[in-house]
Short mmCIF file of C-alpha atoms in Angstrom, two decimals:
data_model
loop_
_atom_site.label_atom_id
_atom_site.label_comp_id
_atom_site.label_asym_id
_atom_site.label_seq_id
_atom_site.Cartn_x
_atom_site.Cartn_y
_atom_site.Cartn_z
CA GLY A 773 10.72 5.66 3.58
CA GLU A 774 8.05 3.43 2.23
CA SER A 775 4.66 3.33 4.11
CA VAL A 776 1.40 1.25 3.80
CA GLY A 777 -1.76 2.28 4.92
CA LEU A 778 -5.39 1.02 4.48
CA HIS A 779 -8.44 3.16 4.15
CA LEU A 780 -10.58 1.16 6.93
CA PRO A 781 -10.02 -1.03 9.95
CA THR A 782 -13.30 -2.58 9.69
CA LEU A 783 -15.40 -3.33 7.12
CA SER A 784 -19.08 -5.16 7.21
CA VAL A 785 -20.21 -6.82 3.96
CA GLN A 786 -23.43 -8.55 3.58
CA GLU A 787 -22.98 -12.63 2.71
CA GLY A 788 -23.13 -13.04 -1.11
CA ASP A 789 -21.82 -9.30 -1.87
CA ASN A 790 -18.87 -8.47 -2.87
CA SER A 791 -15.82 -7.04 -0.69
CA ILE A 792 -13.45 -4.35 -1.63
CA ILE A 793 -10.53 -3.45 0.57
CA ASN A 794 -8.40 -0.86 -0.10
CA CYS A 795 -4.70 0.10 0.50
CA ALA A 796 -2.55 2.71 -0.19
CA TYR A 797 1.20 3.21 -0.51
CA SER A 798 3.99 5.60 -0.48
CA ASN A 799 6.64 4.67 -2.67
CA SER A 800 6.86 4.76 -6.38
CA ALA A 801 9.47 2.63 -6.97
CA SER A 802 7.67 -0.29 -5.42
CA ASP A 803 7.30 -3.45 -7.37
CA TYR A 804 5.49 -6.40 -6.17
CA PHE A 805 2.60 -6.31 -3.92
CA ILE A 806 0.90 -8.91 -2.13
CA TRP A 807 -2.24 -9.62 -0.04
CA TYR A 808 -2.54 -11.59 2.90
CA LYS A 809 -5.40 -13.08 5.20
CA GLN A 810 -5.41 -13.61 8.72
CA GLU A 811 -7.80 -15.52 10.35
CA SER A 812 -7.97 -15.70 14.11
CA GLY A 813 -5.31 -17.46 15.86
CA LYS A 814 -3.60 -18.02 12.83
CA GLY A 815 -0.64 -16.74 10.74
CA PRO A 816 -1.41 -14.57 7.69
CA GLN A 817 -1.84 -16.55 4.67
CA PHE A 818 -0.87 -15.58 0.92
CA ILE A 819 -4.03 -14.82 -0.79
CA ILE A 820 -2.80 -13.27 -4.58
CA ASP A 821 0.24 -11.27 -5.71
CA ILE A 822 0.77 -8.58 -8.46
CA ARG A 823 3.56 -7.36 -9.85
CA SER A 824 4.38 -3.33 -10.83
CA ASN A 825 4.02 -4.33 -15.07
CA MET A 826 0.39 -5.44 -14.21
CA ASP A 827 -2.67 -3.75 -13.28
CA LYS A 828 -4.75 -6.52 -12.87
CA ARG A 829 -4.90 -10.15 -11.45
CA GLN A 830 -7.46 -12.68 -10.91
CA GLY A 831 -7.67 -15.63 -8.74
CA GLN A 832 -10.30 -17.80 -7.38
CA ARG A 833 -13.02 -15.23 -5.95
CA VAL A 834 -10.46 -12.80 -5.51
CA THR A 835 -9.23 -9.67 -7.62
CA VAL A 836 -6.05 -7.94 -6.82
CA LEU A 837 -6.13 -4.24 -8.94
CA LEU A 838 -3.14 -2.01 -8.92
CA ASN A 839 -3.11 1.41 -9.66
CA LYS A 840 0.16 2.95 -9.87
CA THR A 841 -0.63 6.25 -10.87
CA VAL A 842 -2.37 6.86 -7.46
CA LYS A 843 -0.43 4.45 -5.71
CA HIS A 844 -3.63 2.25 -4.65
CA LEU A 845 -3.94 -1.14 -4.41
CA SER A 846 -7.57 -3.26 -3.78
CA LEU A 847 -8.43 -6.74 -3.32
CA GLN A 848 -11.90 -7.47 -4.37
CA ILE A 849 -13.70 -10.65 -3.04
CA ALA A 850 -16.62 -12.08 -5.21
CA ALA A 851 -19.56 -13.50 -3.11
CA THR A 852 -18.43 -13.21 -0.07
CA GLN A 853 -18.79 -16.05 2.16
CA PRO A 854 -18.49 -16.71 6.18
CA GLY A 855 -15.16 -18.06 5.82
CA ASP A 856 -14.13 -14.91 4.37
CA SER A 857 -14.42 -13.34 7.91
CA ALA A 858 -10.58 -12.25 8.94
CA VAL A 859 -8.17 -9.49 8.93
CA TYR A 860 -6.95 -8.70 5.37
CA PHE A 861 -3.39 -7.14 4.93
CA CYS A 862 -1.66 -5.57 2.02
CA ALA A 863 2.15 -5.72 1.81
CA VAL A 864 4.63 -3.75 -0.52
CA LYS A 865 8.00 -4.44 -1.63
CA ASP A 866 10.92 -2.02 -2.87
CA ASP A 867 13.73 -2.74 -0.87
CA LYS A 868 11.78 -4.74 1.45
CA ILE A 869 8.68 -5.41 2.87
CA ILE A 870 6.34 -3.51 4.36
CA PHE A 871 2.72 -4.30 5.58
CA GLY A 872 -0.27 -2.43 5.90
CA LYS A 873 -2.35 -2.66 9.45
CA GLY A 874 -5.07 -4.67 8.00
CA THR A 875 -9.03 -4.42 7.70
CA ARG A 876 -10.89 -6.94 9.53
CA LEU A 877 -13.72 -8.12 7.42
CA HIS A 878 -17.16 -8.92 9.08
CA ILE A 879 -19.80 -10.71 7.33
CA LEU A 880 -23.26 -10.04 7.69
CA PRO A 881 -25.90 -12.90 7.42
CA GLU B 615 3.19 -30.72 4.31
CA ALA B 616 4.86 -27.73 3.32
CA GLN B 617 4.92 -25.39 6.59
CA VAL B 618 6.58 -23.32 8.75
CA THR B 619 6.77 -24.44 12.65
CA GLN B 620 6.63 -22.42 15.93
CA ASN B 621 6.92 -23.48 19.17
CA PRO B 622 5.68 -22.72 21.54
CA ARG B 623 2.33 -21.61 20.70
CA TYR B 624 2.00 -19.48 24.32
CA LEU B 625 4.53 -18.79 26.69
CA ILE B 626 4.31 -16.73 30.10
CA THR B 627 7.34 -15.64 31.52
CA VAL B 628 8.89 -13.05 34.20
CA THR B 629 11.32 -10.06 33.03
CA GLY B 630 14.78 -11.45 32.74
CA LYS B 631 14.16 -14.90 32.35
CA LYS B 632 15.99 -16.30 29.26
CA LEU B 633 13.98 -17.59 26.41
CA THR B 634 13.90 -19.02 23.02
CA VAL B 635 10.84 -19.19 20.03
CA THR B 636 11.76 -21.84 17.62
CA CYS B 637 10.93 -22.24 14.28
CA SER B 638 11.61 -24.65 11.66
CA GLN B 639 10.45 -24.79 8.24
CA ASN B 640 10.69 -27.77 5.55
CA MET B 641 10.73 -26.08 2.30
CA ASN B 642 14.17 -25.91 1.76
CA HIS B 643 13.88 -21.85 1.69
CA GLU B 644 16.65 -19.82 1.93
CA TYR B 645 15.29 -16.63 3.55
CA MET B 646 13.66 -16.75 7.19
CA SER B 647 12.18 -13.84 9.22
CA TRP B 648 10.62 -13.06 12.41
CA TYR B 649 8.12 -10.53 13.08
CA ARG B 650 5.99 -9.07 16.02
CA GLN B 651 2.35 -7.98 15.32
CA ASP B 652 0.88 -5.58 17.96
CA PRO B 653 -2.36 -3.67 17.52
CA GLY B 654 -2.37 -0.49 15.71
CA LEU B 655 0.77 -1.40 14.69
CA GLY B 656 0.91 -4.29 12.05
CA LEU B 657 3.71 -6.22 11.33
CA ARG B 658 7.37 -5.35 12.17
CA GLN B 659 10.32 -6.80 11.36
CA ILE B 660 12.71 -8.08 13.80
CA TYR B 661 15.82 -10.19 12.33
CA TYR B 662 16.01 -11.91 8.87
CA SER B 663 18.20 -14.01 7.40
CA MET B 664 18.68 -14.72 3.71
CA ASN B 665 20.83 -17.97 4.24
CA VAL B 666 22.70 -20.01 6.60
CA GLU B 667 25.19 -18.01 8.94
CA VAL B 668 23.41 -14.87 7.39
CA THR B 669 21.51 -12.59 9.57
CA ASP B 670 20.42 -8.72 9.78
CA LYS B 671 18.58 -6.74 11.70
CA GLY B 672 15.09 -5.88 10.95
CA ASP B 673 13.09 -2.63 12.07
CA VAL B 674 12.89 -3.65 15.48
CA PRO B 675 15.80 -5.92 16.76
CA GLU B 676 16.52 -4.56 20.21
CA GLY B 677 16.50 -7.09 22.98
CA TYR B 678 16.33 -10.00 20.22
CA LYS B 679 18.73 -12.61 18.85
CA VAL B 680 18.92 -15.14 16.37
CA SER B 681 21.01 -17.62 14.72
CA ARG B 682 20.99 -19.24 11.68
CA LYS B 683 23.05 -22.35 12.10
CA GLU B 684 21.43 -24.65 9.71
CA LYS B 685 18.79 -23.75 6.56
CA ARG B 686 15.38 -25.13 8.46
CA ASN B 687 15.75 -23.52 11.61
CA PHE B 688 15.57 -19.43 13.02
CA PRO B 689 15.15 -19.41 16.63
CA LEU B 690 14.46 -16.34 18.06
CA ILE B 691 16.21 -15.64 21.52
CA LEU B 692 15.19 -12.98 24.27
CA GLU B 693 18.09 -12.70 26.57
CA SER B 694 16.39 -10.63 29.24
CA PRO B 695 12.91 -10.60 28.20
CA SER B 696 10.70 -7.10 29.14
CA PRO B 697 7.32 -6.15 29.54
CA ASN B 698 7.16 -4.34 26.35
CA GLN B 699 8.09 -7.63 24.50
CA THR B 700 4.79 -8.83 24.67
CA SER B 701 3.56 -9.59 21.67
CA LEU B 702 2.39 -11.90 19.07
CA TYR B 703 5.31 -13.24 17.19
CA PHE B 704 5.63 -14.56 13.56
CA CYS B 705 8.22 -16.86 11.88
CA ALA B 706 7.83 -16.62 8.06
CA SER B 707 10.20 -18.13 5.14
CA SER B 708 10.42 -17.58 1.65
CA PRO B 709 12.38 -19.68 -1.23
CA ARG B 710 14.77 -16.92 -1.93
CA GLY B 711 14.48 -13.17 0.12
CA GLY B 712 16.36 -11.26 -3.26
CA ARG B 713 13.59 -11.77 -5.42
CA ALA B 714 9.84 -10.52 -4.68
CA GLU B 715 8.02 -13.76 -3.69
CA LYS B 716 5.50 -14.61 -1.38
CA LEU B 717 6.04 -15.36 2.32
CA PHE B 718 4.99 -18.57 4.25
CA PHE B 719 4.16 -17.64 7.77
CA GLY B 720 3.87 -20.07 11.07
CA SER B 721 0.99 -20.10 12.97
CA GLY B 722 2.40 -17.79 16.02
CA THR B 723 3.95 -17.64 19.56
CA GLN B 724 1.74 -15.49 21.60
CA LEU B 725 4.35 -14.45 24.52
CA SER B 726 3.18 -12.43 27.72
CA VAL B 727 6.45 -11.05 29.62
CA LEU B 728 5.66 -10.32 33.50
#
């Protein structure tokens, strides 16, 4: 079955720098990928998604990159701000949605 | 405001005492789902519903029940809670479950079973 993993459980980034959070998946048939942000005490919140017919998608200060060859997904946050402090996790869909375990992003002043 | 509402936010109970966690969405979504979130394990699906009167088991359904009598409501029932059901629970919905669409999550219910 599908498995989804993140490379780092914790990431510390200086305020103003760019953050890159990675995710790997196992099923090459996966066709839809989503990044969620979960702030302390809140439910996961949709950030950005990408379908398998694309390799890059940009939102406001966020970019998702999809490399289907190596089955790797990344979330890039530009000019990281204190409000970006949260747990970020990817979700991958083939016949159902599988969630990664999350990377906690710490913002250093 | 479009949202998924769960109640209660926090619940402490004792082993064997039946409880219900309510979930309601005001977006007319067909698909609804329950997840539990445990440290180191991420989000795991308990049950889901593709539409009214249609429910299916997720990955960890043991010890839980659900019902979908109306489109907006999807309660989670623990008939005889046990300590291993202590967890953070999330309800989620999306317009249609068969398509690849993002999920909208509630704020969570922290359950402690003593």
